[in-house]
DNA sequence: CTGTTAGCGCATTCAG
DNA sequence: CTGAATGCGCTAACAG
C-alpha cells in the first residue's frame, strides 16, 4: 500500500520534474502548467501521498492544535463545552488537545506548560477552582494567545466568554421570592472564582430589592469537594432556622447536598428544595429534581471561546481582546 | 520578557560558540565541557529559551501527540477512560488529541483522517456504534499504530483492551436467577459491537445453565438512541408476560427505560427492576437505582490501552499486538 | 571537548 | 511555466 516515507522528492524523481514543481502542483499554485499539475496530482493520489504534517507545521510555525485546559471532563458542563469547541475548530482544520486540571493549581500549571512545549497555537482555559496564582497564564501569554471561558480571568490581554451569573442568580432568587419563599441559603463556590462573587451579588441584590434581610449564616462557600458540601449542608441544617431552599453553585453540589438532607430524613421538594446552576441532563431522571435551574449553554460558551481564539491566531494584527457575555436562562421544572 | 523567536543560533552567537555546542550543552550531552555547559544553560535560562517543539517533532518524526477517538465525552464511561489515558500518557510527555465520533461512521472516519493529517504518533479508538465498515482503520494502520479499547475491533494488527462482557453478563444473570427471578429481558446494544454478542452469550449461557428457556421476545437490540430505547421498552411492557427484570446495555439505556416504566405507572424496584453495565456515579443519587451493576473500570481500560500504544510507538520492533481482557465486577446495591 | 557540515520535508525566492 | 537554491531549528555524524 502506501509508503510510510513517501515524500515529494520521490514523486518528483518519478515524474522527472523538480520538487518545487511538485509542491506547486499539489497546492494548486497559479504558476504551474495545467498538464503538469494533472500529472503530479494523479501520481500523488495513486501513491496515496500524504504531506508530512510535521514538516509543514515546522515551516508554517503552526501546529493547528489548540490546547484546552478545564477542570473535569466528567462534569457534563465541561464535556459539552468541549464539544462546542471541537465543533467550531474541526471545520477550520484545528484539533483539540485536552488536559484536565482537576481543580488543582499544580496540574493546571503543568498542563499549560506541557501545551506550550507541544507547540499548540493557542489555549482555551476554564480555570481550576484552586487557582489563586495566575502567573502561569501571564507567562504563557508571550507565546500564544489565550481565551478564557466560563471560569474566566479578566485581564486586558485575554478574551473571555462567560455567563451573566449575577443576573442568573438574581432571576433565580426573584423567582423564589415571588413565590413567597424567604429562607433561602446560598451554597456558593470558592472565592477564587469570579462566578462566586457574581452569584453573591445577584443573591444579595434580589434580597435587597424585596427587602428581605440578608442572613449571613445562610451563605456558605464550598470548595467543590463532596466532603465540604456535606459539611456545609449539615451546618445549614443545624441552624436554628434551617433554610427552606438552597441555591446551589451547580448540580453536583446540589446532588450531594440532597443526599445529606435525605439522610436526615428530609423530603426533597417538600421540606427543602433546591435551585441549581448547570441544568445537567441527568437531573431529569431524578424523582425529585431541583425545582429550577439556570441553563448556562456550555456548548455555546465553548464554541464562542473557540471562535475568539481562532480570530486571535489567524488575525493577530487586528485582533482585540474582549469579553463576551452569554445570557443565562432560568428553567422552571 | 522572552523572545518569541529565540533560537539556539542566537544563544550560540551571544556566547561565541557554535550551535551544536549549545545543543549539546542543553541536552547534557557527555562530550561537553562542564563550564561551557554551565554558561550555556545559564544564558538559556535567563533568556527563557524554549526549544521549538515543531522543529524537534520534525526531526524526530514524532509529535508526542496521541489521537483518541471515542463516541461521546458526555458519557461518563468515556470521560473516565480518557482520564486514564491522559494520566498514563502525560508523565511520558505525550498529549491527547480527542475527537468524538458521536457513534457516527462518517464522523469517525473524518476524525481518523484528521488525526492522521495532524501527524499524531498513534491512535486509541473506541468504535462508534454505527461502524460496520472498518476500512478507515485499515488504511490508517500503515501510518501509525492503533489500539482499541472497550469497543474493540479484533484483528491481528491491533491490540485491544476490553472487558470480559460474557462473564459480566453471566454473573449478573446468575445473581438474578439465584434470587429466583426468571422473567429477565435483555436490552442489548447494536450488533455492530462485539460487546453486544458477548452480552447475549452470557445471557443465554446463564439461562441454559439454570434450565430456564430462552424467550426470544425478551431480547431486544437498541441502537443507543433514546427513541429506540423507549420503543423497545414499550414493546417489552406490551408483552403478555412483561419482564420483571431488565438487563440493560448500560446505565443510560436503563435510565430512559425506567422513565418509560414510570410513565406507565410501574414502580421501579418493585414492579420491575434493572441491572446495568457501567456503574455511573450518577445512579447513586437515584431514589431507586438499578439493583445491580457491572463495573467495567473504564479508567483502567483507558490506561492500559494507552500503555499498549506507547509500547507500539516506542518499541515498534519488539511490539506484538495482543488482546487484554479486564475482569468486570458485579456490584450489588 | 568543540566546530563544521549535512539533512529532515516542504515552501519560497530567485533565476532562467 | 519550471528548476535550483535557500532556509526554517535542531540533531548528529564527522572532523579536528
XYZ file of C-alpha atoms (C1' of nucleotides) in Angstrom:
698
model
C 0.000 0.000 0.000
C 1.197 3.474 0.680
C 4.734 4.194 1.688
C 5.424 5.494 5.134
C 8.165 7.754 3.799
C 6.762 8.911 0.550
C 7.981 12.449 0.029
C 7.623 14.987 -2.696
C 11.152 14.197 -3.703
C 10.181 10.701 -4.811
C 7.228 11.944 -6.755
C 9.467 14.487 -8.419
C 12.022 11.888 -9.386
C 9.358 9.521 -10.656
C 7.983 12.201 -12.928
C 11.300 13.725 -13.860
C 10.385 17.143 -12.524
C 11.697 19.196 -9.654
C 10.456 19.163 -6.096
C 9.234 22.705 -6.299
C 7.096 21.798 -9.260
C 5.510 19.032 -7.257
C 4.998 21.394 -4.366
C 3.290 23.930 -6.560
C 1.179 21.363 -8.337
C -0.047 19.958 -5.079
C -1.143 23.274 -3.682
C -2.714 24.442 -6.928
C -0.282 27.236 -7.248
C -1.226 29.582 -10.113
C 2.141 29.443 -11.815
C 2.030 25.845 -12.945
C 1.077 24.165 -16.186
C -2.296 22.526 -16.011
C -0.984 19.329 -17.547
C 1.949 19.021 -15.165
C -0.434 19.705 -12.305
C -2.648 16.899 -13.523
C 0.238 14.509 -13.830
C 1.540 15.272 -10.395
C -1.805 15.139 -8.685
C -2.661 11.896 -10.394
C 0.505 10.187 -9.278
C 0.228 11.635 -5.798
C -3.220 10.169 -5.470
C -2.133 6.812 -6.856
C 0.697 6.610 -4.389
C -1.516 7.865 -1.565
C 0.865 10.687 -0.955
C 0.240 12.452 2.340
C 2.268 15.548 3.096
C 4.312 15.298 6.254
C 2.361 17.463 8.636
C 5.322 17.843 10.936
C 7.379 19.386 8.185
C 4.527 21.710 7.328
C 3.980 22.681 10.929
C 7.647 23.382 11.206
C 7.692 25.586 8.154
C 4.496 27.423 8.966
C 5.219 27.808 12.654
C 1.776 26.408 13.245
C 0.575 23.109 14.556
C -3.141 23.535 14.042
C -3.592 22.192 17.515
C -5.454 24.080 20.200
C -4.932 23.324 23.851
C -7.910 23.160 26.180
C -7.461 23.163 29.935
C -10.514 22.605 32.073
C -11.338 21.177 35.487
C -13.099 17.879 34.830
C -14.274 16.235 31.678
C -16.535 14.049 33.773
C -18.601 17.125 34.508
C -21.143 17.329 31.774
C -20.861 21.083 31.703
C -17.277 20.841 30.536
C -17.684 17.956 28.179
C -20.435 19.932 26.472
C -18.191 22.962 26.328
C -15.515 20.800 24.764
C -17.993 19.595 22.185
C -18.724 23.191 21.262
C -15.018 23.825 20.957
C -14.435 20.728 18.876
C -17.309 21.527 16.571
C -16.041 25.044 15.961
C -12.441 24.099 15.445
C -12.724 20.963 13.368
C -14.115 22.574 10.201
C -11.227 25.048 10.342
C -8.700 22.243 10.378
C -7.724 22.539 14.021
C -7.630 19.757 16.562
C -8.141 19.845 20.274
C -5.586 18.807 22.855
C -7.280 18.451 26.236
C -5.939 18.411 29.731
C -7.862 18.252 32.964
C -6.725 20.417 35.843
C -8.969 18.605 38.312
C -9.300 21.957 40.032
C -5.698 21.757 41.107
C -3.271 24.609 40.631
C -0.208 22.467 40.011
C -1.936 20.337 37.444
C -3.183 23.429 35.702
C 0.258 24.975 35.576
C 1.741 21.688 34.362
C -0.912 21.445 31.681
C -0.182 24.931 30.379
C 3.496 24.142 30.393
C 3.016 20.876 28.564
C 0.838 22.516 25.952
C 3.419 25.195 25.357
C 6.124 22.598 24.910
C 3.912 20.735 22.465
C 3.706 23.835 20.351
C -0.022 24.415 20.261
C -1.263 27.540 18.505
C -3.491 28.824 21.282
C -5.084 27.905 24.565
C -8.621 27.817 25.869
C -8.934 27.781 29.629
C -11.617 27.337 32.207
C -9.779 27.939 35.443
C -9.273 25.485 38.257
C -11.090 26.291 41.474
C -7.834 26.335 43.383
C -6.060 28.781 41.150
C -5.149 31.887 43.099
C -1.764 32.430 41.499
C -2.130 33.381 37.851
C 1.498 33.628 36.769
C 1.389 30.503 34.623
C -1.103 32.301 32.430
C 0.875 35.507 32.275
C 3.985 33.581 31.256
C 2.157 31.749 28.525
C 0.785 34.943 27.079
C 4.061 35.768 25.397
C 3.993 32.587 23.415
C 0.394 32.045 22.341
C -2.996 33.678 22.654
C -5.264 32.569 25.469
C -9.028 32.792 25.717
C -10.928 32.008 28.901
C -14.405 30.567 29.090
C -16.817 30.198 31.979
C -14.225 30.331 34.731
C -12.531 33.408 33.434
C -9.622 35.612 34.334
C -10.358 39.210 33.466
C -7.289 40.862 32.050
C -6.749 43.226 29.172
C -4.784 40.650 27.192
C -7.319 37.857 27.338
C -10.662 37.476 25.734
C -13.257 35.886 27.939
C -16.593 34.231 27.353
C -18.776 33.872 30.381
C -22.309 33.769 31.612
C -24.009 36.691 33.257
C -24.127 34.954 36.592
C -25.235 37.970 38.587
C -28.364 38.136 36.526
C -28.842 34.394 36.656
C -28.654 34.370 40.430
C -30.886 37.396 40.622
C -33.526 35.825 38.392
C -33.465 32.594 40.326
C -33.833 34.462 43.609
C -36.596 36.616 42.307
C -38.488 33.552 41.206
C -38.240 32.140 44.711
C -39.018 35.380 46.492
C -42.078 35.954 44.369
C -43.265 32.518 45.384
C -43.098 33.822 48.924
C -40.027 31.865 49.908
C -37.560 33.787 52.029
C -35.395 31.289 53.894
C -33.016 30.832 51.034
C -29.463 29.650 51.554
C -26.638 30.129 49.084
C -24.144 27.307 48.686
C -21.582 29.213 46.749
C -18.265 28.181 45.219
C -14.743 29.138 46.225
C -13.774 32.800 46.242
C -11.102 32.230 43.634
C -13.829 32.052 41.021
C -15.341 35.220 39.740
C -18.666 33.455 39.345
C -18.762 33.049 43.095
C -18.803 36.777 43.649
C -21.336 37.261 40.911
C -23.664 34.727 42.463
C -23.369 36.530 45.745
C -24.167 39.838 44.098
C -27.266 38.502 42.447
C -28.340 36.821 45.656
C -27.922 39.949 47.750
C -29.402 42.276 45.159
C -32.561 40.241 44.939
C -32.947 40.071 48.702
C -32.429 43.809 48.969
C -34.901 44.561 46.264
C -37.501 42.505 48.048
C -36.495 43.936 51.391
C -35.584 40.595 52.851
C -32.707 40.893 55.298
C -29.547 39.041 54.379
C -28.839 36.243 56.823
C -25.101 35.780 56.801
C -25.458 32.258 58.181
C -27.253 31.233 55.039
C -24.229 31.955 52.906
C -21.656 29.198 52.554
C -18.603 28.771 50.391
C -17.877 25.259 49.207
C -14.568 24.184 47.730
C -16.369 21.905 45.280
C -15.473 18.654 47.005
C -18.123 16.310 48.261
C -16.770 16.399 51.808
C -17.025 20.132 52.041
C -20.503 20.105 50.574
C -21.620 17.604 53.178
C -20.046 19.669 55.917
C -21.628 22.930 54.834
C -25.012 21.422 54.221
C -25.032 19.971 57.690
C -24.134 23.370 59.079
C -27.100 24.844 57.297
C -29.448 22.189 58.588
C -28.139 22.631 62.101
C -29.161 26.256 62.103
C -31.990 27.175 64.485
C -33.975 28.119 61.451
C -32.726 25.946 58.603
C -33.291 27.125 55.037
C -36.301 26.027 53.009
C -34.490 26.474 49.739
C -30.872 26.162 48.731
C -29.406 27.956 45.752
C -26.523 25.692 44.816
C -23.346 26.549 42.926
C -24.136 23.775 40.496
C -25.972 20.490 40.174
C -23.200 18.328 41.577
C -23.173 20.323 44.779
C -26.940 20.070 44.927
C -26.907 16.315 44.476
C -24.534 15.811 47.357
C -26.411 18.286 49.492
C -29.647 16.458 48.723
C -28.109 13.239 49.958
C -27.376 14.919 53.253
C -30.969 16.019 53.503
C -32.249 12.550 52.752
C -30.019 11.045 55.377
C -31.539 13.450 57.838
C -34.972 12.298 56.728
C -35.918 15.486 54.994
C -38.137 15.215 51.951
C -36.709 16.917 48.918
C -39.099 19.415 47.378
C -41.254 19.289 50.469
C -39.143 20.052 53.495
C -36.447 21.628 51.444
C -35.922 22.480 47.777
C -33.017 23.204 45.542
C -32.316 25.591 42.747
C -29.168 24.991 40.774
C -26.877 26.179 38.063
C -25.962 23.880 35.168
C -29.030 22.015 34.070
C -27.464 18.595 33.927
C -29.481 16.357 31.678
C -29.054 13.782 34.355
C -31.284 15.590 36.804
C -34.351 14.940 34.734
C -34.089 11.316 35.829
C -34.433 12.226 39.489
C -37.732 11.654 41.204
C -37.337 14.981 42.951
C -35.171 17.195 40.815
C -34.213 20.777 41.622
C -37.305 22.968 41.249
C -35.448 25.327 38.968
C -32.099 25.501 37.286
C -30.049 28.007 35.355
C -29.083 26.892 31.879
C -25.640 28.244 31.037
C -25.259 26.973 27.496
C -21.840 25.416 27.872
C -21.787 24.276 24.256
C -22.173 27.864 23.076
C -19.707 29.098 25.620
C -17.080 26.735 24.290
C -17.893 27.436 20.677
C -17.683 31.189 21.121
C -14.432 30.974 23.010
C -13.012 28.837 20.221
C -14.076 31.393 17.625
C -12.389 34.192 19.501
C -9.239 32.175 19.786
C -9.206 31.445 16.078
C -9.509 35.154 15.461
C -6.563 35.804 17.735
C -4.489 33.190 15.961
C -5.356 33.982 12.392
C -5.585 37.762 12.581
C -3.134 38.686 15.286
C -2.807 42.234 13.995
C -6.420 43.276 14.008
C -7.415 41.136 16.949
C -8.693 42.880 20.038
C -9.248 41.011 23.271
C -12.735 41.473 24.598
C -15.284 39.997 26.946
C -18.328 38.185 25.687
C -21.285 37.705 27.973
C -23.799 34.948 27.376
C -27.255 35.404 28.848
C -28.381 32.506 31.006
C -31.873 31.137 31.142
C -33.862 30.167 34.194
C -35.640 26.883 33.721
C -38.587 26.148 35.987
C -39.349 22.497 36.469
C 10.067 39.056 28.540
C 11.082 36.091 26.495
C 11.526 36.291 22.774
C 9.079 34.500 20.561
C 11.850 33.565 18.153
C 14.725 32.835 20.423
C 16.705 30.051 18.811
C 19.852 28.220 19.679
C 21.568 30.195 16.992
C 21.163 33.398 18.942
C 22.413 31.847 22.110
C 25.400 30.495 20.219
C 26.221 33.854 18.743
C 25.803 35.589 22.082
C 28.286 33.221 23.667
C 30.601 32.974 20.702
C 30.214 29.215 20.386
C 28.692 27.011 17.746
C 25.104 25.909 17.588
C 25.977 22.293 18.149
C 27.754 23.203 21.325
C 24.608 24.864 22.527
C 22.588 21.861 21.502
C 24.871 19.508 23.390
C 25.016 21.711 26.446
C 21.255 21.901 26.601
C 20.747 18.173 26.441
C 23.567 17.386 28.875
C 25.485 15.560 26.256
C 28.534 13.796 27.754
C 31.056 15.264 25.369
C 30.865 18.854 26.534
C 32.967 20.916 28.938
C 31.238 21.415 32.215
C 31.991 25.126 32.193
C 30.637 25.704 28.710
C 27.608 23.712 29.677
C 27.072 25.948 32.669
C 27.463 29.103 30.624
C 25.007 27.940 28.012
C 22.433 26.690 30.438
C 22.662 29.848 32.458
C 22.057 32.094 29.494
C 19.318 29.847 28.180
C 17.520 30.120 31.470
C 17.997 33.872 31.654
C 16.581 34.306 28.204
C 13.780 31.827 28.914
C 14.827 29.771 25.968
C 12.257 27.195 24.921
C 13.187 24.775 22.180
C 10.899 24.913 19.183
C 8.858 21.785 19.551
C 7.844 21.856 15.939
C 11.433 21.624 14.825
C 12.041 18.776 17.237
C 8.933 16.949 16.143
C 10.048 17.372 12.593
C 13.484 15.954 13.265
C 12.262 13.087 15.400
C 9.356 12.224 13.164
C 7.287 12.326 16.305
C 4.707 14.738 17.592
C 4.214 13.272 21.038
C 0.527 13.597 20.423
C -1.829 10.656 20.666
C -5.211 10.720 18.994
C -8.241 9.402 20.832
C -11.483 8.705 19.026
C -14.486 7.773 21.107
C -18.259 8.061 20.892
C -19.242 10.677 23.472
C -17.283 12.508 26.069
C -20.531 13.325 27.821
C -20.799 9.672 28.725
C -19.014 9.279 31.980
C -17.654 5.931 30.911
C -15.650 7.563 28.171
C -14.562 10.607 30.070
C -13.200 8.299 32.733
C -11.436 6.253 30.095
C -9.942 9.459 28.746
C -8.731 10.350 32.217
C -6.957 7.028 32.426
C -5.403 7.682 29.050
C -4.343 11.177 29.997
C -2.857 10.053 33.278
C -0.817 7.352 31.564
C 0.392 9.482 28.719
C 1.189 12.746 30.478
C 4.153 11.516 32.514
C 5.671 10.127 29.330
C 5.461 13.509 27.663
C 2.567 12.732 25.373
C -0.586 14.761 24.957
C -4.050 13.693 23.998
C -5.947 14.892 20.955
C -9.607 13.929 21.302
C -12.370 13.611 18.797
C -15.898 12.431 19.351
C -17.460 10.159 16.786
C -20.932 10.546 18.283
C -21.492 6.978 17.185
C -21.479 8.081 13.580
C -19.410 6.327 10.948
C -18.654 9.414 8.900
C -17.540 11.395 11.897
C -15.335 8.561 12.969
C -13.704 8.262 9.575
C -13.240 12.027 9.426
C -11.671 12.003 12.863
C -9.170 9.326 11.923
C -8.347 11.231 8.787
C -7.891 14.477 10.618
C -5.652 12.857 13.203
C -3.501 11.351 10.502
C -3.126 14.699 8.825
C -2.170 16.248 12.127
C 0.664 13.796 12.432
C -0.173 12.085 15.688
C 2.029 9.195 16.772
C -0.712 6.688 17.443
C -4.439 6.295 17.840
C -6.689 4.955 20.548
C -10.174 4.058 19.436
C -13.418 3.034 20.983
C -15.605 2.349 17.992
C -18.781 4.137 17.034
C -21.949 2.090 17.297
C -22.705 2.665 13.650
C -19.380 1.476 12.346
C -19.869 -1.511 10.108
C -17.265 -0.587 7.535
C -13.778 -0.743 9.005
C -11.672 0.419 6.083
C -10.772 3.732 7.670
C -8.938 1.781 10.337
C -7.197 -0.492 7.899
C -5.986 2.487 5.909
C -4.628 4.207 8.962
C -2.709 1.138 10.015
C 0.051 1.824 7.527
C 0.784 5.155 9.080
C 0.524 4.729 12.826
C -0.250 2.064 15.396
C -3.817 1.736 16.623
C -5.074 0.283 19.860
C -8.734 -0.313 20.563
C -10.383 -0.149 23.943
C -13.819 -1.225 25.120
C -15.490 -1.133 21.739
C -12.849 -3.117 20.001
C -12.097 -4.409 16.569
C -10.372 -7.767 16.730
C -7.682 -8.007 14.126
C -4.172 -9.356 14.192
C -2.631 -5.936 13.732
C -4.394 -4.194 16.587
C -4.057 -4.561 20.280
C -7.314 -4.419 22.155
C -8.281 -3.832 25.742
C -11.755 -4.867 26.676
C -13.923 -6.183 29.435
C -14.932 -9.795 29.680
C -18.524 -8.992 28.955
C -19.675 -12.562 28.536
C -18.650 -13.263 32.074
C -20.113 -9.995 33.307
C -23.461 -10.780 31.760
C -23.312 -14.336 33.028
C -22.556 -13.212 36.577
C -25.326 -10.674 36.531
C -27.789 -13.241 35.245
C -26.710 -15.824 37.719
C -27.244 -13.354 40.530
C -30.786 -12.778 39.327
C -31.568 -16.416 38.654
C -30.351 -17.439 42.060
C -32.704 -14.893 43.526
C -35.441 -16.827 41.788
C -36.075 -14.273 39.101
C -36.657 -15.717 35.658
C -38.524 -13.151 33.590
C -35.412 -11.317 32.589
C -35.245 -9.221 29.469
C -32.065 -8.188 27.713
C -31.899 -4.698 26.256
C -28.805 -5.191 24.211
C -26.809 -2.843 22.005
C -26.403 -2.807 18.247
C -24.954 -5.851 16.548
C -22.007 -3.889 15.215
C -20.489 -4.011 18.681
C -18.752 -7.127 19.804
C -19.930 -6.470 23.349
C -23.460 -6.993 22.141
C -22.760 -10.546 21.137
C -20.872 -11.202 24.318
C -23.759 -9.960 26.424
C -26.055 -12.255 24.541
C -23.734 -15.199 25.121
C -23.566 -14.580 28.831
C -27.295 -14.118 28.991
C -28.066 -17.319 27.137
C -25.388 -19.357 28.904
C -26.754 -18.446 32.299
C -30.318 -19.276 31.305
C -29.208 -22.612 29.902
C -27.221 -23.487 32.951
C -30.243 -22.816 35.116
C -32.504 -24.558 32.653
C -34.637 -21.545 32.045
C -35.916 -21.439 28.484
C -34.790 -18.527 26.383
C -37.691 -16.272 25.483
C -36.765 -14.642 22.225
C -39.241 -11.858 22.837
C -37.242 -10.763 25.835
C -34.237 -9.968 23.717
C -34.061 -6.531 22.148
C -31.386 -4.665 20.285
C -31.238 -0.937 20.857
C -29.319 1.453 18.656
C -28.340 3.522 21.688
C -30.694 6.399 20.983
C -33.349 7.413 23.452
C -36.134 6.967 20.906
C -35.200 3.412 20.205
C -34.886 2.663 23.882
C -38.376 3.994 24.500
C -39.735 1.976 21.612
C -38.143 -1.280 22.694
C -39.037 -0.835 26.335
C -42.644 -0.307 25.395
C -42.537 -3.442 23.311
C -41.298 -5.352 26.319
C -44.004 -3.954 28.556
C -46.658 -4.742 25.989
C -45.768 -8.398 26.071
C -48.437 -10.708 27.555
C -45.951 -11.537 30.257
C -43.735 -8.465 30.660
C -40.297 -8.924 32.228
C -39.682 -8.413 35.920
C -36.066 -7.503 35.377
C -34.224 -5.815 32.561
C -30.552 -6.329 31.931
C -29.607 -3.109 30.186
C -26.725 -2.453 27.824
C -25.635 0.412 30.041
C -26.940 2.915 32.554
C -28.098 5.460 30.021
C -30.352 2.917 28.385
C -31.652 1.898 31.784
C -32.434 5.475 32.759
C -34.521 6.042 29.673
C -36.186 2.684 30.040
C -37.008 3.488 33.641
C -38.721 6.669 32.521
C -40.945 4.618 30.275
C -41.851 2.381 33.178
C -42.657 5.336 35.395
C -44.875 6.834 32.753
C -46.747 3.571 32.694
C -47.093 3.778 36.460
C -44.773 0.931 37.221
C -42.760 1.174 40.399
C -39.057 0.759 39.851
C -37.547 -1.961 42.020
C -40.988 -3.239 42.854
C -42.874 -3.949 39.659
C -39.742 -4.049 37.619
C -36.018 -3.839 38.299
C -32.921 -3.064 36.334
C -29.424 -4.397 36.181
C -26.958 -2.381 34.208
C -23.469 -2.137 32.859
C -21.345 0.908 33.617
C -21.840 1.901 37.216
C -22.348 5.572 36.612
C -21.614 7.504 39.766
C -24.728 9.401 38.963
C -27.003 6.477 39.671
C -26.215 6.556 43.354
C -28.286 9.716 43.519
C -31.394 7.958 42.296
C -34.081 7.048 44.775
C -34.461 3.715 43.037
C -31.205 2.834 41.364
C -30.523 -0.331 39.402
C -30.349 -3.240 41.836
C -27.008 -4.309 40.468
C -24.482 -3.014 38.015
C -21.352 -4.230 36.327
C -18.311 -2.114 36.969
C -16.130 -2.052 33.883
C -13.241 0.048 35.142
C -13.092 2.482 32.271
C -10.206 4.372 33.827
C -8.087 1.211 33.803
C -9.271 0.292 30.351
C -8.068 3.605 29.019
C -4.826 3.487 30.938
C -3.959 0.005 29.741
C -4.787 0.837 26.162
C -2.544 3.879 26.397
C 0.302 1.754 27.756
C -0.001 -0.701 24.907
C 0.010 2.110 22.405
C 3.138 3.603 23.942
C 4.793 0.234 23.603
C 3.803 0.064 19.963
C 5.182 3.533 19.359
C 8.392 3.301 21.303
C 9.369 -0.298 20.581
C 7.929 -0.946 17.164
C 10.321 -3.846 16.545
C 9.580 -5.970 19.564
C 5.958 -4.956 19.834
C 3.367 -7.656 19.429
C -0.296 -6.821 19.137
C -2.366 -8.663 21.674
C -5.694 -8.633 23.427
C -6.015 -7.643 27.039
C -9.081 -8.662 28.961
C -10.157 -6.804 32.070
C -12.322 -8.683 34.528
C -15.525 -6.853 35.409
C -17.075 -6.746 38.831
C -20.706 -7.175 39.714
C -21.840 -4.617 42.241
C -24.958 -5.400 44.211
C -26.777 -2.374 45.578
C 35.990 18.785 24.145
C 34.229 21.743 20.154
C 33.315 23.312 15.364
C 31.779 22.225 10.599
C 28.651 20.040 7.681
C 24.682 17.890 6.256
C 19.961 16.861 6.219
C 14.962 16.096 7.862
C 10.273 17.708 4.090
C 8.482 21.423 2.456
C 7.586 26.300 0.662
C 9.524 30.070 -1.491
C 12.675 33.190 -3.614
C 15.351 33.887 -7.322
C 16.819 32.721 -11.898
C 16.054 31.266 -16.219
C 5.987 27.911 -16.671
C 9.881 25.335 -14.249
C 14.348 24.338 -11.857
C 17.944 25.376 -8.450
C 18.993 27.209 -4.285
C 17.885 28.618 0.347
C 16.379 28.210 4.972
C 13.071 27.023 8.881
C 15.502 24.978 14.135
C 17.530 21.318 15.552
C 20.423 16.947 15.933
C 24.121 14.039 14.782
C 27.870 12.223 12.083
C 32.294 13.546 11.059
C 36.490 16.107 11.738
C 39.737 18.142 14.233
